[in-house]
Short mmCIF file of C-alpha atoms in Angstrom, two decimals:
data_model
loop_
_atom_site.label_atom_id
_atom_site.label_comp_id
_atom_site.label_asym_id
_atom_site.label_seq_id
_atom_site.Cartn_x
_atom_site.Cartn_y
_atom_site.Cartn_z
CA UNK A 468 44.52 37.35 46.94
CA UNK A 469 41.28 37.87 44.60
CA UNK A 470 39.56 35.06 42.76
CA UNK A 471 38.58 35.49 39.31
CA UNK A 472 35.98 33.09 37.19
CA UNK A 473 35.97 33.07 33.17
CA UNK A 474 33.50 31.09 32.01
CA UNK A 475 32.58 29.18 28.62
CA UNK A 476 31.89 32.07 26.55
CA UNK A 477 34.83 34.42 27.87
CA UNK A 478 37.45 31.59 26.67
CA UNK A 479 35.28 30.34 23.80
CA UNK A 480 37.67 31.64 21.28
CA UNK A 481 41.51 32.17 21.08
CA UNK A 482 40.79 36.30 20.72
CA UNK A 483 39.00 35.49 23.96
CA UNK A 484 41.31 34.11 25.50
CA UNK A 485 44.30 36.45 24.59
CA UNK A 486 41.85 38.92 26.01
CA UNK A 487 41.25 36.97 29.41
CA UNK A 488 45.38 36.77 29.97
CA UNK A 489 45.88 40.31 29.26
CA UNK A 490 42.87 41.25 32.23
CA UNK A 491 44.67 38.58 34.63
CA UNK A 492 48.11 40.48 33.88
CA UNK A 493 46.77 44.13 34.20
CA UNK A 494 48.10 44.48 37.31
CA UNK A 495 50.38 42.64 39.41
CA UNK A 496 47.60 41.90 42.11
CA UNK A 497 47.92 37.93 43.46
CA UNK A 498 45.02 36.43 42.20
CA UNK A 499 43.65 32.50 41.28
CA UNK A 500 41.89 32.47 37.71
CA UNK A 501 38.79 29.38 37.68
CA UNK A 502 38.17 28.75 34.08
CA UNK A 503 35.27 26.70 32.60
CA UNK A 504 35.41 24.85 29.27
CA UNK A 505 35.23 25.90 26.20
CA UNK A 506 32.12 27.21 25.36
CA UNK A 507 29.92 24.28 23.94
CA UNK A 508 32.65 21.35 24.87
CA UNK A 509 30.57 20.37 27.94
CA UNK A 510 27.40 20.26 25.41
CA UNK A 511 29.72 18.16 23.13
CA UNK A 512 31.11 15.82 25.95
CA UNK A 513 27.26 15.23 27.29
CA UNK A 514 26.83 13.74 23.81
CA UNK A 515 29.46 11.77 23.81
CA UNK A 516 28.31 10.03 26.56
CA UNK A 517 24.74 10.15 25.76
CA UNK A 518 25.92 7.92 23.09
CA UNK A 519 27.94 5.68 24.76
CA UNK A 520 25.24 5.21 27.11
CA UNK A 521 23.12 3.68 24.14
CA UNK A 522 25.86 2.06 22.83
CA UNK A 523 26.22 3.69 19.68
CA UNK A 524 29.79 4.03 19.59
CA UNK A 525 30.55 4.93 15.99
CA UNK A 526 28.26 7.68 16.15
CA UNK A 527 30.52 8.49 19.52
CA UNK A 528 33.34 8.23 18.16
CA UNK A 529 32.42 10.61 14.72
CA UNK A 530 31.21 13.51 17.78
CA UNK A 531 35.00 12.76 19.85
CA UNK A 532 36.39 13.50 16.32
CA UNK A 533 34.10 16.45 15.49
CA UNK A 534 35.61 17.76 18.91
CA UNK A 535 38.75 17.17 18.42
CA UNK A 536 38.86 19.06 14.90
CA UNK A 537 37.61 21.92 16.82
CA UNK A 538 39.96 21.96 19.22
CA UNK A 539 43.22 21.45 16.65
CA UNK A 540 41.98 24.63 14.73
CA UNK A 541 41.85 26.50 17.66
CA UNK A 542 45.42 25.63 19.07
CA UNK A 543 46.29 27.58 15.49
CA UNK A 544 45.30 30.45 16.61
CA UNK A 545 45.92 30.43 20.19
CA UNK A 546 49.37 29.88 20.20
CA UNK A 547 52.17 31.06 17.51
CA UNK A 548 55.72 29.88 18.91
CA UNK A 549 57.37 26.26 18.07
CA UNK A 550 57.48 25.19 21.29
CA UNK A 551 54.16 26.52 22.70
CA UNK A 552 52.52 24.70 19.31
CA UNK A 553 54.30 21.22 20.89
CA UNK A 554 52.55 21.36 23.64
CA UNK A 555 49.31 22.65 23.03
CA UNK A 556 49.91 19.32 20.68
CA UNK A 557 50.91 17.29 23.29
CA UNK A 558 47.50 18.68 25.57
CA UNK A 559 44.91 17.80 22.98
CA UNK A 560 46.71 14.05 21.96
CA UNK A 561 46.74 13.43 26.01
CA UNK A 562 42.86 13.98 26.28
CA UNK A 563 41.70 13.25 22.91
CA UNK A 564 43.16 9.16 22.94
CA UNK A 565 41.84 9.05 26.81
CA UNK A 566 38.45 10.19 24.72
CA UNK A 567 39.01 7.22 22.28
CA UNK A 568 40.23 4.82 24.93
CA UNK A 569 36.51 5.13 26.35
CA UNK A 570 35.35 3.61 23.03
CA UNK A 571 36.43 0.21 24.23
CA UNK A 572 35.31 0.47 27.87
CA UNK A 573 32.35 -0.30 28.96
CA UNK A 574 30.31 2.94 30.06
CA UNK A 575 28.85 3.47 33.71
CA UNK A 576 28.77 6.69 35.79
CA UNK A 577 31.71 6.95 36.80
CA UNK A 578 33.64 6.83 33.71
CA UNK A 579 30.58 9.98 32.37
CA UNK A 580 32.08 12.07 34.66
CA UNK A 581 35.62 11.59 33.80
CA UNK A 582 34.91 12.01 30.23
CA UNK A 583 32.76 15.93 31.30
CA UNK A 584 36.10 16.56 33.37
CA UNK A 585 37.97 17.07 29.99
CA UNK A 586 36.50 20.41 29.20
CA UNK A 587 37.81 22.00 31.77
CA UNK A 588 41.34 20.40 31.86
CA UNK A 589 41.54 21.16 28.78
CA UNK A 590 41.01 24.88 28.95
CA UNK A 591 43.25 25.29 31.72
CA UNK A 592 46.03 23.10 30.22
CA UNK A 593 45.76 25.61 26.70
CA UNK A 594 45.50 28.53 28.46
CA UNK A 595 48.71 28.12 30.29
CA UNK A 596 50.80 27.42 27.06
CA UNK A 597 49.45 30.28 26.08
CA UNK A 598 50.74 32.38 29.17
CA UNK A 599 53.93 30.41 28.61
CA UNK A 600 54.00 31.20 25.15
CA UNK A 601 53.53 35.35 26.37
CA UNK A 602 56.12 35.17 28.60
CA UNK A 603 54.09 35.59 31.83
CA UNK A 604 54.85 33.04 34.59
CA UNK A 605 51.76 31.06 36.13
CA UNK A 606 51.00 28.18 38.14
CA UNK A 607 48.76 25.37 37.29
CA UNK A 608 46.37 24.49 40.53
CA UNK A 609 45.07 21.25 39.31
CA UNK A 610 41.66 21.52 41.20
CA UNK A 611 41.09 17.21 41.33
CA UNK A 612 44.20 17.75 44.10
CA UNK A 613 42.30 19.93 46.75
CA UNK A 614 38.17 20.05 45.38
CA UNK A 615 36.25 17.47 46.93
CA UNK A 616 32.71 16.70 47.93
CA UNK A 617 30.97 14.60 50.58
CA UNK A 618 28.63 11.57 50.20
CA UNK A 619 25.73 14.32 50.12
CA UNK A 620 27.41 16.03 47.23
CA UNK A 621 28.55 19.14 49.69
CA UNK A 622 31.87 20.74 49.56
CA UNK A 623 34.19 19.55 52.17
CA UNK A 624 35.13 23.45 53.05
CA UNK A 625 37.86 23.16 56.25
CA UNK A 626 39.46 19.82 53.41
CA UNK A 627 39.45 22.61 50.74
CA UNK A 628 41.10 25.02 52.62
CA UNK A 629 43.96 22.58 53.97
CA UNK A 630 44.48 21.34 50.58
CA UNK A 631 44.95 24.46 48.85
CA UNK A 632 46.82 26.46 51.47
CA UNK A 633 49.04 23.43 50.97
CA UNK A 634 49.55 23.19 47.39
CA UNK A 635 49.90 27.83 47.39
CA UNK A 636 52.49 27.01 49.82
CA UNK A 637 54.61 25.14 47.75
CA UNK A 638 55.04 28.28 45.40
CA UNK A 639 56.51 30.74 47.30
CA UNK A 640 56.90 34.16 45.32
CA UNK A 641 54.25 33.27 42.59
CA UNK A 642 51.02 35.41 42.45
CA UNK A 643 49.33 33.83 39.47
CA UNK A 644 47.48 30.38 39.76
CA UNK A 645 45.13 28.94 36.92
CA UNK A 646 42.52 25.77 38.17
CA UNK A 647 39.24 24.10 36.66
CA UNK A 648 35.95 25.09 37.94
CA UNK A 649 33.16 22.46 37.98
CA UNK A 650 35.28 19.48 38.86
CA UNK A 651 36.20 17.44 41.78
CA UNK A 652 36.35 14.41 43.66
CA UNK A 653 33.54 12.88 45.60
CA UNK A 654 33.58 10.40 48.65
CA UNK A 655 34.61 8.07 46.78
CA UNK A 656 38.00 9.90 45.54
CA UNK A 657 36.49 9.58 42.05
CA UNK A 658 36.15 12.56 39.66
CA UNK A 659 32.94 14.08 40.06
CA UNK A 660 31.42 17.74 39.47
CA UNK A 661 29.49 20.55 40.93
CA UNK A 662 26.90 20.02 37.87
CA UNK A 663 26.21 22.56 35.79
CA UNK A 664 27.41 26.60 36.22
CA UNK A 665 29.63 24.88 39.10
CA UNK A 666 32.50 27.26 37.96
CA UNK A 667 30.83 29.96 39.80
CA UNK A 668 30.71 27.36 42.65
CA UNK A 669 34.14 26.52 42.57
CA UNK A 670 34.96 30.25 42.35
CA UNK A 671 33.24 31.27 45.13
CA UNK A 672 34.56 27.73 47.80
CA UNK A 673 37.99 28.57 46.62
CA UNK A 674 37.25 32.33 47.72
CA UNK A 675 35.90 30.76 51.05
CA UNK A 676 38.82 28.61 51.29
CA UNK A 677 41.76 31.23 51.16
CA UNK A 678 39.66 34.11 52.70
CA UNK A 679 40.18 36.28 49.51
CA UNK A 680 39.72 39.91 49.17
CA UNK A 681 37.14 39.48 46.67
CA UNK A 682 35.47 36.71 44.27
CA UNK A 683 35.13 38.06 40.32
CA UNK A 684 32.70 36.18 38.04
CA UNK A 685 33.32 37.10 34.37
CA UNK A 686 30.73 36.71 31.57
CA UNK A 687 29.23 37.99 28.67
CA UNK A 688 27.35 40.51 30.19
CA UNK A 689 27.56 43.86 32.25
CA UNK A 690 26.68 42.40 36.01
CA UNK A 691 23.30 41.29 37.28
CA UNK A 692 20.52 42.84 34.67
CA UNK A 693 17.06 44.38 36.27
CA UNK A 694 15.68 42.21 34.12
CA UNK A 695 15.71 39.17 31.68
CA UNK A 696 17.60 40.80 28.77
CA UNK A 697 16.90 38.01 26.42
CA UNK A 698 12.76 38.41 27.15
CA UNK A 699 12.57 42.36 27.98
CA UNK A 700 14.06 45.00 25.77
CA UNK A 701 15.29 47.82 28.13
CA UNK A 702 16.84 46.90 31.11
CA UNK A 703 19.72 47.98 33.14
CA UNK A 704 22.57 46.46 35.35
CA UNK A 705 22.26 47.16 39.31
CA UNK A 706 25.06 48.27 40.43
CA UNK A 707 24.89 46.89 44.33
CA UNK A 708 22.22 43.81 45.32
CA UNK A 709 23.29 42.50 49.17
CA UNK A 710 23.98 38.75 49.58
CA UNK A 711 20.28 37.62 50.58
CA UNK A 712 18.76 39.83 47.07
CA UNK A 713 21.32 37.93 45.07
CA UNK A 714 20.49 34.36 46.61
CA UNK A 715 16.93 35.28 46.10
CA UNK A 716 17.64 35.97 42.02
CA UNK A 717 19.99 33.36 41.46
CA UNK A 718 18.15 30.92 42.94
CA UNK A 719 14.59 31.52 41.18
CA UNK A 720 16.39 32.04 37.73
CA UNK A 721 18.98 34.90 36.98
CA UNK A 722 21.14 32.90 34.49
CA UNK A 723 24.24 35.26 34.80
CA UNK A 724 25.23 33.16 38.80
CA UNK A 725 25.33 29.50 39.64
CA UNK A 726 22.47 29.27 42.98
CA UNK A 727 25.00 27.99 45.11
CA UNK A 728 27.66 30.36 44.60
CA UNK A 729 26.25 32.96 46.90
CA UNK A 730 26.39 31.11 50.34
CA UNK A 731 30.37 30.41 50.60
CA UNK A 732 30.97 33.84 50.24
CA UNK A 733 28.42 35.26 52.26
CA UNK A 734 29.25 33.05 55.04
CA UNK A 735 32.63 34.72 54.86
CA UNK A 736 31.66 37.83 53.83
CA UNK A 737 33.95 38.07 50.89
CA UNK A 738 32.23 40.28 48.21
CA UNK A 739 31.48 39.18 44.90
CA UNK A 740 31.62 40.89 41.91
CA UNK A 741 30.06 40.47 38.31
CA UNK A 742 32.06 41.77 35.53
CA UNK A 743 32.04 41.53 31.93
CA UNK A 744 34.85 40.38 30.14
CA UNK A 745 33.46 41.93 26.77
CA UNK A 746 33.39 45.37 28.30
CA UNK A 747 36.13 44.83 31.38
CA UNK A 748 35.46 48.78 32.18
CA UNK A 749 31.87 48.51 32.98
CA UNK A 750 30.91 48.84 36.55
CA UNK A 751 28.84 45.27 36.90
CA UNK A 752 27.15 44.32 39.67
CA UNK A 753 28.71 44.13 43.26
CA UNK A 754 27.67 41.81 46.29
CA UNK A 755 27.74 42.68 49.71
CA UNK A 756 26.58 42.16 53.08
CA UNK A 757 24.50 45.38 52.99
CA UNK A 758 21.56 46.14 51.14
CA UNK A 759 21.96 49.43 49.26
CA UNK A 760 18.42 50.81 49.76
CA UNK A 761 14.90 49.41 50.09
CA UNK A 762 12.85 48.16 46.84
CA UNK A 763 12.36 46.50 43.93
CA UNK A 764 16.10 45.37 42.68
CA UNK A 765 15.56 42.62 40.06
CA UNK A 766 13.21 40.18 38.17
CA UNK A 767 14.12 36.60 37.63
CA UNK A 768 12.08 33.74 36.21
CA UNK A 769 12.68 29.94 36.47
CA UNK A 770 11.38 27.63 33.49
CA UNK A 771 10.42 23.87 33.95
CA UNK A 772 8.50 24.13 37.08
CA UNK A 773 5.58 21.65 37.93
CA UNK A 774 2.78 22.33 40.38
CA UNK A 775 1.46 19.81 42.50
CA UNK A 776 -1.98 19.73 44.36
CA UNK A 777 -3.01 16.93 47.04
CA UNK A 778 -6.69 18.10 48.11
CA UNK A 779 -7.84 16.11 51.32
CA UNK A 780 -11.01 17.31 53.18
CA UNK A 781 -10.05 14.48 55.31
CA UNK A 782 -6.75 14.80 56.57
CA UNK A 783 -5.07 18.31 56.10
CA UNK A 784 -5.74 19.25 59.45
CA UNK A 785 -4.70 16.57 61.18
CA UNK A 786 -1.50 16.95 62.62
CA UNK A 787 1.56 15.70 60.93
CA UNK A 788 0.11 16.28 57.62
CA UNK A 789 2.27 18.86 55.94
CA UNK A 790 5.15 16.92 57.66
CA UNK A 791 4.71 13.35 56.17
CA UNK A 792 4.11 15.38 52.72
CA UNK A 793 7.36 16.89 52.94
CA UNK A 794 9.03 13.18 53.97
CA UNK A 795 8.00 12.33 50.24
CA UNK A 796 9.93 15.06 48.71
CA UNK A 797 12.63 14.52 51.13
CA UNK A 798 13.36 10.77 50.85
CA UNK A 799 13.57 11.87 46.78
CA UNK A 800 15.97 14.31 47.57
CA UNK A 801 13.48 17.11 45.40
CA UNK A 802 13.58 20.71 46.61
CA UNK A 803 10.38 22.30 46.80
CA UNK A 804 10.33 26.02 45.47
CA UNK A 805 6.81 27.25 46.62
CA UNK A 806 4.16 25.98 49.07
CA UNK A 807 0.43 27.64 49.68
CA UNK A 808 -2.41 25.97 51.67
CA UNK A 809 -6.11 26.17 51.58
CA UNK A 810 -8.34 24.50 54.10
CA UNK A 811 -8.61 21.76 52.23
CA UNK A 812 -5.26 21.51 50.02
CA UNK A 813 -1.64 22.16 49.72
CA UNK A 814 -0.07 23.05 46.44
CA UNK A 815 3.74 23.25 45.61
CA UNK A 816 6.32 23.52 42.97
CA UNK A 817 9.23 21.15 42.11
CA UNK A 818 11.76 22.01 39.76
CA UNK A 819 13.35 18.32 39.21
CA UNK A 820 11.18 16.04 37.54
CA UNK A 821 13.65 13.07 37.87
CA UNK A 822 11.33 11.21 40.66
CA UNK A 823 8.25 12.40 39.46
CA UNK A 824 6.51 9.39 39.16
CA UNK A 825 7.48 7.71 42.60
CA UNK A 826 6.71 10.56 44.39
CA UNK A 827 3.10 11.40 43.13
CA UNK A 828 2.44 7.11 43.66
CA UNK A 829 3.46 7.40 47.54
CA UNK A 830 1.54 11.19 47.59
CA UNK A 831 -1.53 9.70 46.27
CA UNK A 832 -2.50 7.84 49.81
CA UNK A 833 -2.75 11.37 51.13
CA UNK A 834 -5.63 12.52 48.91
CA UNK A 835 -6.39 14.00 45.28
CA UNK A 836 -3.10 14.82 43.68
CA UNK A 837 -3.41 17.30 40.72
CA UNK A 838 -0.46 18.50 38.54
CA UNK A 839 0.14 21.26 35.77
CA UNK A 840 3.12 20.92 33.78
CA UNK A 841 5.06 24.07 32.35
CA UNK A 842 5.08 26.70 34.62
CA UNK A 843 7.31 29.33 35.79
CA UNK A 844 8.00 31.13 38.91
CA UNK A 845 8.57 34.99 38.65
CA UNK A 846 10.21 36.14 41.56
CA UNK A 847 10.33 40.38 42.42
CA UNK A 848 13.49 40.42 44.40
CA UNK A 849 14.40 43.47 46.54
CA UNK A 850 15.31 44.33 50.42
CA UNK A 851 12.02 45.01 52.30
CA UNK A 852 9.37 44.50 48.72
CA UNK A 853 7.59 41.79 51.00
CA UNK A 854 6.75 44.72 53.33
CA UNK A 855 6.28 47.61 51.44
CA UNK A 856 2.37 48.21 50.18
CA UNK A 857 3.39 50.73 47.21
CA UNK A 858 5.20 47.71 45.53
CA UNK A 859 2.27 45.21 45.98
CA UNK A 860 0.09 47.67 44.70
CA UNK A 861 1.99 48.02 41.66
CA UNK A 862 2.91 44.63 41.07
CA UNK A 863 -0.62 43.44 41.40
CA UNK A 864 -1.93 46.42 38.78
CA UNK A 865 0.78 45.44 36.58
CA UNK A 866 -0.71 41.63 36.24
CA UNK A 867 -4.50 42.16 36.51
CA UNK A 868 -5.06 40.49 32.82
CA UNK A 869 -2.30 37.39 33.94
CA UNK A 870 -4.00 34.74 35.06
CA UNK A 871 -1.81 33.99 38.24
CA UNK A 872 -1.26 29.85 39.85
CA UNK A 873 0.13 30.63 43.06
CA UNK A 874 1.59 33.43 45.50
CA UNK A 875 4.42 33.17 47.50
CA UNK A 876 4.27 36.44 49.59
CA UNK A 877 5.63 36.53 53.24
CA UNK A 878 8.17 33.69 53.43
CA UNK A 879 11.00 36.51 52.74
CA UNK A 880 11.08 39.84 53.23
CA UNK A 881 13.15 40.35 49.93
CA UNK A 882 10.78 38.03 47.83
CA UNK A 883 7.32 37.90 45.90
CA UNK A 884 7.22 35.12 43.76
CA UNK A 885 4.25 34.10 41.59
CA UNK A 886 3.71 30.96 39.12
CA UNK A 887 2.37 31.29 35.77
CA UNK A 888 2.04 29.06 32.83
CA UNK A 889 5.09 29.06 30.49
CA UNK A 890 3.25 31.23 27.99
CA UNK A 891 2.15 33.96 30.37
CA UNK A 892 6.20 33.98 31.70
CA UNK A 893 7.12 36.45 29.14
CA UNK A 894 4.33 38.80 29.09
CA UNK A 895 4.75 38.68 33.22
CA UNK A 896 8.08 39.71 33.19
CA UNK A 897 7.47 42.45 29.74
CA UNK A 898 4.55 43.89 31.91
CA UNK A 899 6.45 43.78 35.39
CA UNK A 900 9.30 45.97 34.50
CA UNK A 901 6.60 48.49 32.69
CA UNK A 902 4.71 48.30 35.87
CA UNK A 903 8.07 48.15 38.51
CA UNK A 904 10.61 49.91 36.30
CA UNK A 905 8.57 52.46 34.29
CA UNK A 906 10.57 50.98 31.21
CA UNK A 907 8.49 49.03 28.00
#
């Protein structure tokens, strides 16, 4: 059985979506389709309950309508017989009065994530009237029944995996299942999500779960790009990145996979592909176990990063220094991206501001702490670039007017990663795949 992920963009319109059923039905292959929402529902549904949250619920209740419109007019053109129309119908009235029941509740947490669930059942629900209404048979895997997270917010793998196997079972002879990506149910048995790009997360612990032949992650572009596309003007899809190149890029910024879709699959070395739904005969980009080659694969860069210096003369080489820094970052639950030490500081990069202020007050014991808003980490990601002196050299010609913050070289062998301000990010990565690439 293969997995197969469409997300916003690839069901963002009913021609979309007419196009997505005839790829699932191409061949007779068994096969579990993880849609997303809409594209630009989730967007729609965060505002809905950015509003509620301030307790402006007219202005609420004028976006829930907006929505709504949106999703009327494009049941018109989604589905064309009587009875299809009915329930397409039936689908929007079900989740559009839940939508206006919230109106008269008060708001908290909880009830924010049930109201960002309804992109994605949404999408599913429509999608399978449409099948319906094309004649082809498929099963609706409603993903609240077997998706679940623990009190730390991890998947609950070997619960996944009894779940589903459970709820497949009961269909004996079908080989076409439709389910939500991004949603689930926490510790609590409440509905919850994987946050944002969790489709490709849900793609990818569903492929874990049933051991599938292969995970697919459709977009709107031709696999895993050399480059930024939407910064740099030539660039090119690789055609093979292993598992460790592809953690590496999605991680420090490559837009087109969720960071945390790599490790289910690599830990059960089910290969991953990424396809493009606009061009569904391009050859994408393919994961694997096994590098193909040595060098430079790919360029990524991550926005929103702050750097953070504590300078001590005093204390940063006494022992259990770097450790109670760390404690800080851990007891806020912040992830630190890059670390370099001098003999008298440490500097680092957070991506998640959230804590910000709390963590500089209990950092501030420990010595001077200095901090430089908007930055970005480029990261050169490719087996064996940490250990291979041509691609230093070149990297380090290619920058010698870009005034660098840090260097991460050495903590991976199949990543250099270097922070620059936010307005040197674009001439970095322009000047890197001139330098890298031979392209401009």
């Amino acid at each position: 059985m293969k997995v197969l992920k469409f997300g916003g963009t690839s069901v963002g319109k009913p021609e979309r979506m007419h196009a997505v059923a005839k790829l699932i039905t191409a061949d007779s292959d068994a096969k579990i389709v993880v849609l997303s929402a809409l594209s630009g529902t989730t967007n729609a549904l965060v505002e809905i309950g950015q509003s509620l949250s301030e307790g402006k619920r007219e202005q609420a209740k004028q976006q829930i309508d907006k929505l709504e419109a949106h999703y009327r007019a494009f049941c018109d053109e989604l589905v064309k017989g009587e009875a299809a129309r009915a329930k397409a119908k039936a689908i929007i009235d079900e989740h559009f009065e839940f939508l206006t029941i919230i109106l008269k509740i008060s708001f908290n947490e909880a009830l924010n994530k049930d109201i960002l669930a309804q992109g994605e059942l949404l999408s599913t629900k429509l999608f399978c009237a449409h099948l319906e209404d094309a004649g082809v048979k498929a099963v609706l895997l409603p993903a609240l029944e077997f998706m679940s997270i623990d009190e730390f917010e991890e998947p609950e793998i070997p619960r996944i995996k009894t779940r589903l196997s459970q709820l497949i079972s009961e269909y004996k002879g079908d080989k076409l299942f439709i389910t939500q990506g991004y949603i689930c149910r926490n510790a609590r048995g409440e509905v919850d999500n994987l946050k944002r790009g969790g489709s490709d997360y849900s793609a990818s612990l569903i492929g874990a779960a049933i051991q599938a032949a292969e995970v697919q992650i459709w977009t709107d572009i031709d696999g895993m790009h050399n480059n930024d596309p939407r910064v740099v003007n030539k660039t090119f899809p690789v055609e093979q990145l292993s598992f460790d190149e592809a953690a590496e890029l999605a991680y420090f910024g490559a837009k087109i996979l969720h960071p945390a879709s790599i490790w289910p699959a690599q830990h059960f070395n089910i290969p991953v592909k990424l396809l493009n739904t606009m061009q569904p005969e391009a050859k994408g980009t393919i994961i694997t176990e096994m590098p193909n080659g040595n060098g430079v694969k790919a360029i990524a860069a991550k926005d929103g990063i702050i750097a953070i210096k504590i300078k001590s003369s005093r204390m940063l080489l006494a022992y259990g220094f770097l450790r109670k820094i760390f404690e800080v970052f851990e007891k806020y639950r912040t992830p630190i991206d890059m670390i370099t030490t001098s003999e008298v500081a440490v500097s680092l990069t957070i991506d998640e501001s959230k804590h910000l202020d709390q963590i500089l007050k209990e950092l501030q014991p420990f010595g001077t702490v200095e901090l430089d808003h908007q930055q970005a980490i480029v990261s050169i990601v490719g087996n064996e670039v940490a250990a291979t002196p041509s691609i230093l050299k070149k990297l380090f010609e290619s920058l010698d007017d870009v005034p660098l913050r840090m260097i991460s070289y050495g903590g991976s062998r199949h990543n250099i990663s270097i922070l620059v301000g936010a307005q040197h990010k674009n001439k970095t990565l322009q000047l890197l795949n001139k330098g890298l690439f031979g392209l401009e």
